[in-house]
């Protein structure tokens, strides 16, 4: 009996220790990949039945390998959640996705932006007075040519790429950093608003010269033949400071705009997409509503910004009731937010601050919807590509 027991124990030991653990783990992983996850229950029951008899280090390593293979298989089968993988969404991903989103947003909505600029004119030419957005587009194309609403598009495309790359990359980084400080492990509306404000500083620093050139090209009877002609004329006649004359007004407008925009977008995402998965319809709807609310609230500041950028000659030379004819040219340029506010009120009253509000909302709704949809799409696609690439590299190393 003792001899038979010794033989059985030797046979059991040989069966449990004779195989190489690495080979066993690889074989188990291959088997699971071949037959599917339903065999894991059988494997676990076998491991469970052998556990009381496993006494060596090699056997424990074999069990660890099997469990590790199970976890790896489950990770491979699951779709990567890019919102839950901050290490997968790198800064370069945010910058590239943001640049594409910015270019597409501005280029697709450029004709409406042209209409908005003209409708914000305080003393428009009789030939440039429009009833609504569609009337403006129809008359511009009919009287000035089909390409007229696109003048200045190339300048916008060049400026929008780097501006939005900085914009989205800084927002994503600051949003996560501030959220971890203010409300660890959860979304913080205060962090979203603060991150949007800081991102706006970088965005507007890169975009403001482009805005000046673009809006001057968009005005009725613009005297500039091309973008470079406009740049040279502004530089020679008004100096380099002219490209940033509206910067403080732009910030005064965009800081509350972007704070309200980001806070509304993130709030709507909590309602429509609480798990923060890639959901194009929720990104589009949240972006459109956030853009509309922020655009309507900040229209008065946008009117002042347009006046500072375009420096309408009729407006600049128009005397106030308290000025005599010799004082009409006292201010050759409108400079500063306070001066712009006084000019708008003097020439248009309270209604003047809401000139072009319809065009601005119509522009911002699809604009922000396009921006967020394209950004989230490229962010998801690039992150998924990077995740799959790392997973493939990891599998090659293991083999």
Short mmCIF file of C-alpha atoms in Angstrom, two decimals:
data_model
loop_
_atom_site.label_atom_id
_atom_site.label_comp_id
_atom_site.label_asym_id
_atom_site.label_seq_id
_atom_site.Cartn_x
_atom_site.Cartn_y
_atom_site.Cartn_z
CA UNK A 1 0.00 0.00 0.00
CA UNK A 2 2.81 2.40 0.83
CA UNK A 3 4.50 1.64 -2.49
CA UNK A 4 1.26 2.22 -4.39
CA UNK A 5 0.71 5.50 -2.54
CA UNK A 6 4.27 6.61 -3.30
CA UNK A 7 3.75 5.82 -7.00
CA UNK A 8 0.48 7.77 -7.04
CA UNK A 9 2.12 10.74 -5.31
CA UNK A 10 5.04 10.70 -7.77
CA UNK A 11 2.60 10.49 -10.68
CA UNK A 12 0.60 13.45 -9.29
CA UNK A 13 3.76 15.51 -8.75
CA UNK A 14 4.97 14.79 -12.26
CA UNK A 15 1.62 15.87 -13.70
CA UNK A 16 1.58 19.15 -11.77
CA UNK A 17 5.24 20.15 -12.07
CA UNK A 18 6.42 18.53 -15.26
CA UNK A 19 5.02 21.17 -17.61
CA UNK A 20 6.63 24.58 -18.08
CA UNK A 21 4.36 27.25 -16.55
CA UNK A 22 4.94 29.71 -19.39
CA UNK A 23 3.91 27.12 -21.97
CA UNK A 24 0.89 26.18 -19.90
CA UNK A 25 -0.20 29.82 -19.57
CA UNK A 26 0.27 30.48 -23.30
CA UNK A 27 -1.63 27.31 -24.15
CA UNK A 28 -4.48 28.28 -21.85
CA UNK A 29 -4.62 31.78 -23.36
CA UNK A 30 -4.65 30.38 -26.91
CA UNK A 31 -7.38 27.92 -25.98
CA UNK A 32 -9.53 30.66 -24.51
CA UNK A 33 -9.08 32.89 -27.54
CA UNK A 34 -10.03 30.00 -29.79
CA UNK A 35 -13.12 28.72 -28.02
CA UNK A 36 -14.32 31.93 -26.32
CA UNK A 37 -14.84 33.12 -22.79
CA UNK A 38 -17.43 30.46 -21.89
CA UNK A 39 -14.70 27.93 -21.03
CA UNK A 40 -13.33 30.04 -18.22
CA UNK A 41 -15.84 28.59 -15.81
CA UNK A 42 -14.57 25.08 -16.59
CA UNK A 43 -10.96 26.19 -16.21
CA UNK A 44 -11.69 27.81 -12.87
CA UNK A 45 -13.43 24.68 -11.58
CA UNK A 46 -10.43 22.56 -12.57
CA UNK A 47 -8.07 25.00 -10.89
CA UNK A 48 -10.30 24.98 -7.82
CA UNK A 49 -10.25 21.18 -7.63
CA UNK A 50 -6.47 21.13 -7.89
CA UNK A 51 -5.86 23.90 -5.37
CA UNK A 52 -5.89 21.68 -2.24
CA UNK A 53 -3.19 19.48 -3.76
CA UNK A 54 -0.95 22.37 -5.02
CA UNK A 55 1.88 22.83 -2.58
CA UNK A 56 4.77 24.10 -4.76
CA UNK A 57 5.74 27.55 -6.02
CA UNK A 58 5.47 26.41 -9.64
CA UNK A 59 1.82 25.46 -9.24
CA UNK A 60 0.95 28.85 -7.73
CA UNK A 61 2.67 30.57 -10.65
CA UNK A 62 0.57 28.50 -13.06
CA UNK A 63 -2.65 29.63 -11.37
CA UNK A 64 -1.48 33.26 -11.47
CA UNK A 65 -0.79 32.94 -15.19
CA UNK A 66 -4.25 31.55 -15.84
CA UNK A 67 -5.90 34.34 -13.89
CA UNK A 68 -3.74 36.88 -15.67
CA UNK A 69 -4.71 35.42 -19.03
CA UNK A 70 -8.37 35.71 -18.02
CA UNK A 71 -7.97 39.39 -17.10
CA UNK A 72 -6.08 40.08 -20.32
CA UNK A 73 -8.79 38.41 -22.40
CA UNK A 74 -11.50 40.41 -20.67
CA UNK A 75 -9.53 43.61 -21.31
CA UNK A 76 -9.15 42.71 -24.98
CA UNK A 77 -12.86 41.97 -25.36
CA UNK A 78 -13.93 45.25 -23.76
CA UNK A 79 -14.16 48.42 -25.84
CA UNK A 80 -11.66 51.04 -24.62
CA UNK A 81 -13.37 53.93 -22.85
CA UNK A 82 -11.36 56.98 -23.94
CA UNK A 83 -12.86 59.17 -21.21
CA UNK A 84 -11.68 56.62 -18.67
CA UNK A 85 -8.18 56.31 -20.12
CA UNK A 86 -6.44 59.67 -19.55
CA UNK A 87 -3.09 58.12 -20.37
CA UNK A 88 -4.49 57.09 -23.77
CA UNK A 89 -5.67 60.58 -24.71
CA UNK A 90 -2.35 62.37 -24.90
CA UNK A 91 -1.78 66.09 -25.29
CA UNK A 92 -0.85 65.57 -28.94
CA UNK A 93 -4.19 63.82 -29.47
CA UNK A 94 -6.07 66.75 -27.97
CA UNK A 95 -4.08 69.21 -30.09
CA UNK A 96 -4.59 67.33 -33.35
CA UNK A 97 -8.29 66.71 -32.71
CA UNK A 98 -8.74 70.35 -31.67
CA UNK A 99 -6.95 71.70 -34.75
CA UNK A 100 -9.12 69.65 -37.11
CA UNK A 101 -12.28 70.62 -35.22
CA UNK A 102 -11.39 74.32 -35.31
CA UNK A 103 -10.61 74.38 -39.02
CA UNK A 104 -13.79 72.50 -39.95
CA UNK A 105 -15.94 74.63 -37.63
CA UNK A 106 -14.75 77.96 -39.05
CA UNK A 107 -14.61 76.89 -42.69
CA UNK A 108 -18.06 75.29 -42.79
CA UNK A 109 -19.73 78.21 -41.03
CA UNK A 110 -17.75 80.99 -42.70
CA UNK A 111 -20.57 82.35 -44.94
CA UNK A 112 -22.82 82.81 -41.88
CA UNK A 113 -19.94 84.47 -40.07
CA UNK A 114 -19.64 86.92 -42.96
CA UNK A 115 -23.33 87.77 -42.64
CA UNK A 116 -22.95 88.23 -38.86
CA UNK A 117 -20.11 90.69 -39.36
CA UNK A 118 -22.12 92.78 -41.82
CA UNK A 119 -25.29 92.75 -39.74
CA UNK A 120 -23.33 94.08 -36.77
CA UNK A 121 -22.38 97.19 -38.75
CA UNK A 122 -23.64 100.26 -36.88
CA UNK A 123 -24.14 102.46 -39.96
CA UNK A 124 -24.34 100.10 -42.90
CA UNK A 125 -24.48 101.20 -46.51
CA UNK A 126 -28.06 101.18 -47.86
CA UNK A 127 -27.05 98.33 -50.17
CA UNK A 128 -25.86 96.30 -47.18
CA UNK A 129 -28.97 96.42 -45.00
CA UNK A 130 -30.48 92.97 -44.66
CA UNK A 131 -33.71 91.67 -43.18
CA UNK A 132 -32.34 88.32 -42.00
CA UNK A 133 -29.57 85.81 -42.57
CA UNK A 134 -31.02 84.19 -45.68
CA UNK A 135 -31.84 87.56 -47.24
CA UNK A 136 -28.25 88.64 -46.61
CA UNK A 137 -26.73 85.54 -48.17
CA UNK A 138 -29.01 85.76 -51.20
CA UNK A 139 -28.26 89.43 -51.83
CA UNK A 140 -24.51 89.09 -51.27
CA UNK A 141 -24.28 86.26 -53.80
CA UNK A 142 -26.58 88.02 -56.30
CA UNK A 143 -24.88 91.43 -56.20
CA UNK A 144 -21.28 90.65 -55.29
CA UNK A 145 -20.65 87.17 -56.63
CA UNK A 146 -20.84 83.61 -55.32
CA UNK A 147 -17.36 83.72 -53.74
CA UNK A 148 -17.89 86.96 -51.83
CA UNK A 149 -19.13 85.30 -48.58
CA UNK A 150 -15.87 83.32 -48.51
CA UNK A 151 -13.42 86.24 -48.60
CA UNK A 152 -10.90 85.86 -45.79
CA UNK A 153 -11.49 82.12 -45.44
CA UNK A 154 -7.82 81.27 -46.02
CA UNK A 155 -6.71 83.55 -43.19
CA UNK A 156 -9.23 81.93 -40.84
CA UNK A 157 -8.14 78.42 -41.79
CA UNK A 158 -4.50 79.26 -41.07
CA UNK A 159 -5.27 80.81 -37.69
CA UNK A 160 -7.94 78.36 -36.51
CA UNK A 161 -5.65 75.31 -36.50
CA UNK A 162 -3.04 76.38 -33.92
CA UNK A 163 -5.58 78.44 -31.96
CA UNK A 164 -7.93 75.50 -31.39
CA UNK A 165 -5.05 73.09 -30.80
CA UNK A 166 -3.97 75.24 -27.84
CA UNK A 167 -7.59 75.75 -26.85
CA UNK A 168 -8.63 72.11 -26.48
CA UNK A 169 -5.29 70.80 -25.19
CA UNK A 170 -5.09 73.38 -22.41
CA UNK A 171 -8.77 72.90 -21.54
CA UNK A 172 -8.47 69.11 -21.19
CA UNK A 173 -5.30 69.37 -19.10
CA UNK A 174 -6.58 72.09 -16.78
CA UNK A 175 -10.03 70.53 -16.45
CA UNK A 176 -8.56 67.30 -15.11
CA UNK A 177 -6.00 69.03 -12.89
CA UNK A 178 -8.49 71.45 -11.35
CA UNK A 179 -11.19 68.79 -10.96
CA UNK A 180 -8.76 66.61 -9.00
CA UNK A 181 -8.13 69.55 -6.67
CA UNK A 182 -11.66 70.93 -6.33
CA UNK A 183 -13.73 67.74 -6.50
CA UNK A 184 -11.52 64.60 -6.66
CA UNK A 185 -12.99 61.72 -8.60
CA UNK A 186 -15.93 63.72 -9.99
CA UNK A 187 -16.80 66.42 -12.50
CA UNK A 188 -16.52 69.99 -11.23
CA UNK A 189 -18.40 72.79 -13.01
CA UNK A 190 -16.12 75.34 -11.39
CA UNK A 191 -13.08 73.53 -12.78
CA UNK A 192 -14.69 73.36 -16.24
CA UNK A 193 -15.39 77.10 -16.22
CA UNK A 194 -11.92 78.02 -14.95
CA UNK A 195 -10.24 75.74 -17.51
CA UNK A 196 -12.32 77.31 -20.28
CA UNK A 197 -11.26 80.81 -19.21
CA UNK A 198 -7.55 79.97 -19.26
CA UNK A 199 -7.90 78.14 -22.59
CA UNK A 200 -9.52 81.27 -24.01
CA UNK A 201 -6.45 83.37 -23.19
CA UNK A 202 -4.27 81.13 -25.36
CA UNK A 203 -6.85 80.75 -28.11
CA UNK A 204 -7.48 84.48 -28.50
CA UNK A 205 -3.78 85.33 -28.45
CA UNK A 206 -3.34 83.15 -31.53
CA UNK A 207 -6.66 84.00 -33.20
CA UNK A 208 -7.02 87.77 -32.72
CA UNK A 209 -4.87 88.90 -35.70
CA UNK A 210 -6.79 86.48 -37.90
CA UNK A 211 -10.09 87.95 -36.67
CA UNK A 212 -8.96 91.46 -37.61
CA UNK A 213 -8.03 90.45 -41.15
CA UNK A 214 -11.08 88.23 -41.61
CA UNK A 215 -13.63 90.84 -40.54
CA UNK A 216 -12.08 93.57 -42.65
CA UNK A 217 -12.27 91.29 -45.67
CA UNK A 218 -15.92 90.51 -44.88
CA UNK A 219 -17.16 94.13 -44.73
CA UNK A 220 -19.24 95.61 -47.53
CA UNK A 221 -17.05 97.34 -50.16
CA UNK A 222 -13.89 96.12 -48.46
CA UNK A 223 -10.95 97.96 -50.04
CA UNK A 224 -8.54 95.03 -49.69
CA UNK A 225 -7.82 92.84 -52.68
CA UNK A 226 -6.38 89.89 -50.75
CA UNK A 227 -5.43 88.74 -47.28
CA UNK A 228 -1.82 89.83 -47.69
CA UNK A 229 -2.94 93.19 -49.05
CA UNK A 230 -5.04 93.65 -45.90
CA UNK A 231 -2.17 92.64 -43.61
CA UNK A 232 0.24 95.07 -45.30
CA UNK A 233 -2.24 97.94 -45.24
CA UNK A 234 -3.11 97.50 -41.56
CA UNK A 235 0.57 97.16 -40.61
CA UNK A 236 1.65 100.25 -42.58
CA UNK A 237 -1.29 102.55 -41.77
CA UNK A 238 -2.17 101.57 -38.20
CA UNK A 239 0.86 99.71 -36.90
CA UNK A 240 1.20 96.17 -35.48
CA UNK A 241 -0.85 97.13 -32.42
CA UNK A 242 -3.94 97.23 -34.66
CA UNK A 243 -3.96 93.43 -34.81
CA UNK A 244 -4.53 93.36 -31.05
CA UNK A 245 -6.69 96.46 -30.66
CA UNK A 246 -9.70 94.28 -29.82
CA UNK A 247 -7.80 91.74 -27.74
CA UNK A 248 -9.00 92.98 -24.35
CA UNK A 249 -12.56 93.23 -25.70
CA UNK A 250 -12.21 89.78 -27.21
CA UNK A 251 -11.16 88.41 -23.84
CA UNK A 252 -13.89 90.35 -22.06
CA UNK A 253 -16.37 88.67 -24.39
CA UNK A 254 -14.84 85.24 -24.75
CA UNK A 255 -13.99 84.60 -21.10
CA UNK A 256 -17.66 84.67 -20.00
CA UNK A 257 -18.69 83.10 -23.31
CA UNK A 258 -16.34 80.14 -22.93
CA UNK A 259 -17.00 79.75 -19.21
CA UNK A 260 -20.74 79.57 -19.89
CA UNK A 261 -20.16 77.44 -22.97
CA UNK A 262 -18.03 74.78 -21.25
CA UNK A 263 -20.13 74.69 -18.10
CA UNK A 264 -23.33 74.25 -20.12
CA UNK A 265 -21.75 71.60 -22.34
CA UNK A 266 -20.42 69.56 -19.43
CA UNK A 267 -23.73 69.89 -17.57
CA UNK A 268 -25.69 68.67 -20.60
CA UNK A 269 -23.24 65.81 -21.03
CA UNK A 270 -23.97 64.74 -17.46
CA UNK A 271 -27.67 64.61 -18.35
CA UNK A 272 -27.48 63.13 -21.85
CA UNK A 273 -24.29 61.06 -21.61
CA UNK A 274 -23.61 60.30 -17.92
CA UNK A 275 -21.12 57.50 -18.67
CA UNK A 276 -19.15 59.80 -21.02
CA UNK A 277 -18.99 57.31 -23.86
CA UNK A 278 -18.50 58.35 -27.48
CA UNK A 279 -22.03 59.47 -28.40
CA UNK A 280 -22.19 61.73 -31.47
CA UNK A 281 -25.82 62.81 -30.96
CA UNK A 282 -25.21 63.91 -27.37
CA UNK A 283 -22.02 65.78 -28.33
CA UNK A 284 -23.83 67.57 -31.15
CA UNK A 285 -26.92 68.52 -29.12
CA UNK A 286 -24.92 69.61 -26.07
CA UNK A 287 -22.57 71.68 -28.22
CA UNK A 288 -25.41 73.38 -30.11
CA UNK A 289 -27.35 74.36 -26.98
CA UNK A 290 -24.23 75.50 -25.13
CA UNK A 291 -23.18 77.65 -28.09
CA UNK A 292 -26.62 79.23 -28.48
CA UNK A 293 -26.92 80.19 -24.80
CA UNK A 294 -23.41 81.61 -24.60
CA UNK A 295 -23.76 83.46 -27.93
CA UNK A 296 -26.99 85.22 -27.02
CA UNK A 297 -25.65 86.31 -23.63
CA UNK A 298 -22.45 87.84 -25.01
CA UNK A 299 -23.76 89.53 -28.20
CA UNK A 300 -23.24 93.13 -26.90
CA UNK A 301 -19.54 92.44 -26.41
CA UNK A 302 -19.31 90.86 -29.85
CA UNK A 303 -20.77 94.02 -31.42
CA UNK A 304 -18.07 96.09 -29.71
CA UNK A 305 -15.38 93.64 -30.83
CA UNK A 306 -16.54 93.89 -34.46
CA UNK A 307 -16.44 97.69 -34.27
CA UNK A 308 -12.89 97.64 -32.88
CA UNK A 309 -11.76 95.16 -35.55
CA UNK A 310 -13.35 96.82 -38.57
CA UNK A 311 -12.95 100.50 -37.57
CA UNK A 312 -15.85 101.45 -39.86
CA UNK A 313 -14.89 104.70 -41.56
CA UNK A 314 -18.44 106.11 -41.40
CA UNK A 315 -18.67 105.30 -37.70
CA UNK A 316 -15.22 106.64 -36.86
CA UNK A 317 -15.89 109.90 -38.66
CA UNK A 318 -19.41 110.35 -37.34
CA UNK A 319 -19.59 113.22 -34.80
CA UNK A 320 -21.63 112.93 -31.65
CA UNK A 321 -24.36 115.53 -30.99
CA UNK A 322 -22.06 117.34 -28.56
CA UNK A 323 -19.22 117.60 -31.11
CA UNK A 324 -18.80 120.30 -33.65
CA UNK A 325 -17.83 119.64 -37.26
CA UNK A 326 -14.20 120.42 -36.47
CA UNK A 327 -14.17 117.75 -33.79
CA UNK A 328 -15.52 114.95 -35.96
CA UNK A 329 -12.04 113.62 -36.60
CA UNK A 330 -10.86 113.95 -32.99
CA UNK A 331 -10.67 110.19 -32.77
CA UNK A 332 -9.17 108.65 -35.86
CA UNK A 333 -9.52 105.20 -34.35
CA UNK A 334 -11.89 103.66 -31.87
CA UNK A 335 -9.73 102.16 -29.15
CA UNK A 336 -10.70 100.39 -25.99
CA UNK A 337 -13.85 98.72 -24.76
CA UNK A 338 -15.24 101.85 -23.08
CA UNK A 339 -14.87 103.89 -26.28
CA UNK A 340 -16.55 101.13 -28.28
CA UNK A 341 -19.44 100.91 -25.81
CA UNK A 342 -20.01 104.69 -26.00
CA UNK A 343 -19.92 104.62 -29.79
CA UNK A 344 -22.40 101.74 -30.05
CA UNK A 345 -24.81 103.40 -27.63
CA UNK A 346 -24.46 106.80 -29.33
CA UNK A 347 -25.23 105.44 -32.77
CA UNK A 348 -27.62 102.60 -32.03
CA UNK A 349 -28.95 102.97 -28.51
CA UNK A 350 -29.61 99.83 -26.47
CA UNK A 351 -30.80 97.99 -29.57
CA UNK A 352 -27.40 98.56 -31.15
CA UNK A 353 -25.82 96.15 -28.67
CA UNK A 354 -27.91 93.31 -30.08
CA UNK A 355 -27.31 93.89 -33.76
CA UNK A 356 -26.82 90.58 -35.51
CA UNK A 357 -27.94 88.51 -32.50
CA UNK A 358 -29.97 86.26 -34.78
CA UNK A 359 -27.03 85.69 -37.10
CA UNK A 360 -24.72 85.14 -34.12
CA UNK A 361 -26.94 82.45 -32.58
CA UNK A 362 -27.55 80.81 -35.97
CA UNK A 363 -23.78 80.82 -36.50
CA UNK A 364 -22.81 79.55 -33.05
CA UNK A 365 -25.31 76.67 -32.76
CA UNK A 366 -24.04 74.61 -35.70
CA UNK A 367 -20.53 75.95 -35.18
CA UNK A 368 -20.16 74.60 -31.65
CA UNK A 369 -22.06 71.44 -32.60
CA UNK A 370 -19.58 70.80 -35.43
CA UNK A 371 -16.61 71.68 -33.22
CA UNK A 372 -17.53 69.30 -30.38
CA UNK A 373 -18.66 66.50 -32.71
CA UNK A 374 -15.48 66.60 -34.80
CA UNK A 375 -13.28 67.01 -31.72
CA UNK A 376 -14.86 64.08 -29.87
CA UNK A 377 -14.77 61.93 -33.03
CA UNK A 378 -11.06 62.49 -33.64
CA UNK A 379 -10.27 62.24 -29.94
CA UNK A 380 -12.04 58.88 -29.78
CA UNK A 381 -10.53 57.60 -33.01
CA UNK A 382 -6.97 58.64 -32.17
CA UNK A 383 -7.21 57.31 -28.63
CA UNK A 384 -8.60 53.99 -29.83
CA UNK A 385 -5.83 53.74 -32.41
CA UNK A 386 -3.17 54.40 -29.76
CA UNK A 387 -4.79 51.87 -27.41
CA UNK A 388 -4.85 49.18 -30.09
CA UNK A 389 -1.25 49.95 -31.04
CA UNK A 390 -0.07 49.59 -27.44
CA UNK A 391 -2.03 46.38 -27.04
CA UNK A 392 -0.47 44.94 -30.20
CA UNK A 393 3.02 45.93 -29.06
CA UNK A 394 2.37 44.34 -25.67
CA UNK A 395 1.19 41.11 -27.35
CA UNK A 396 4.30 41.03 -29.58
CA UNK A 397 6.56 41.40 -26.54
CA UNK A 398 4.79 38.55 -24.75
CA UNK A 399 5.17 36.29 -27.78
#
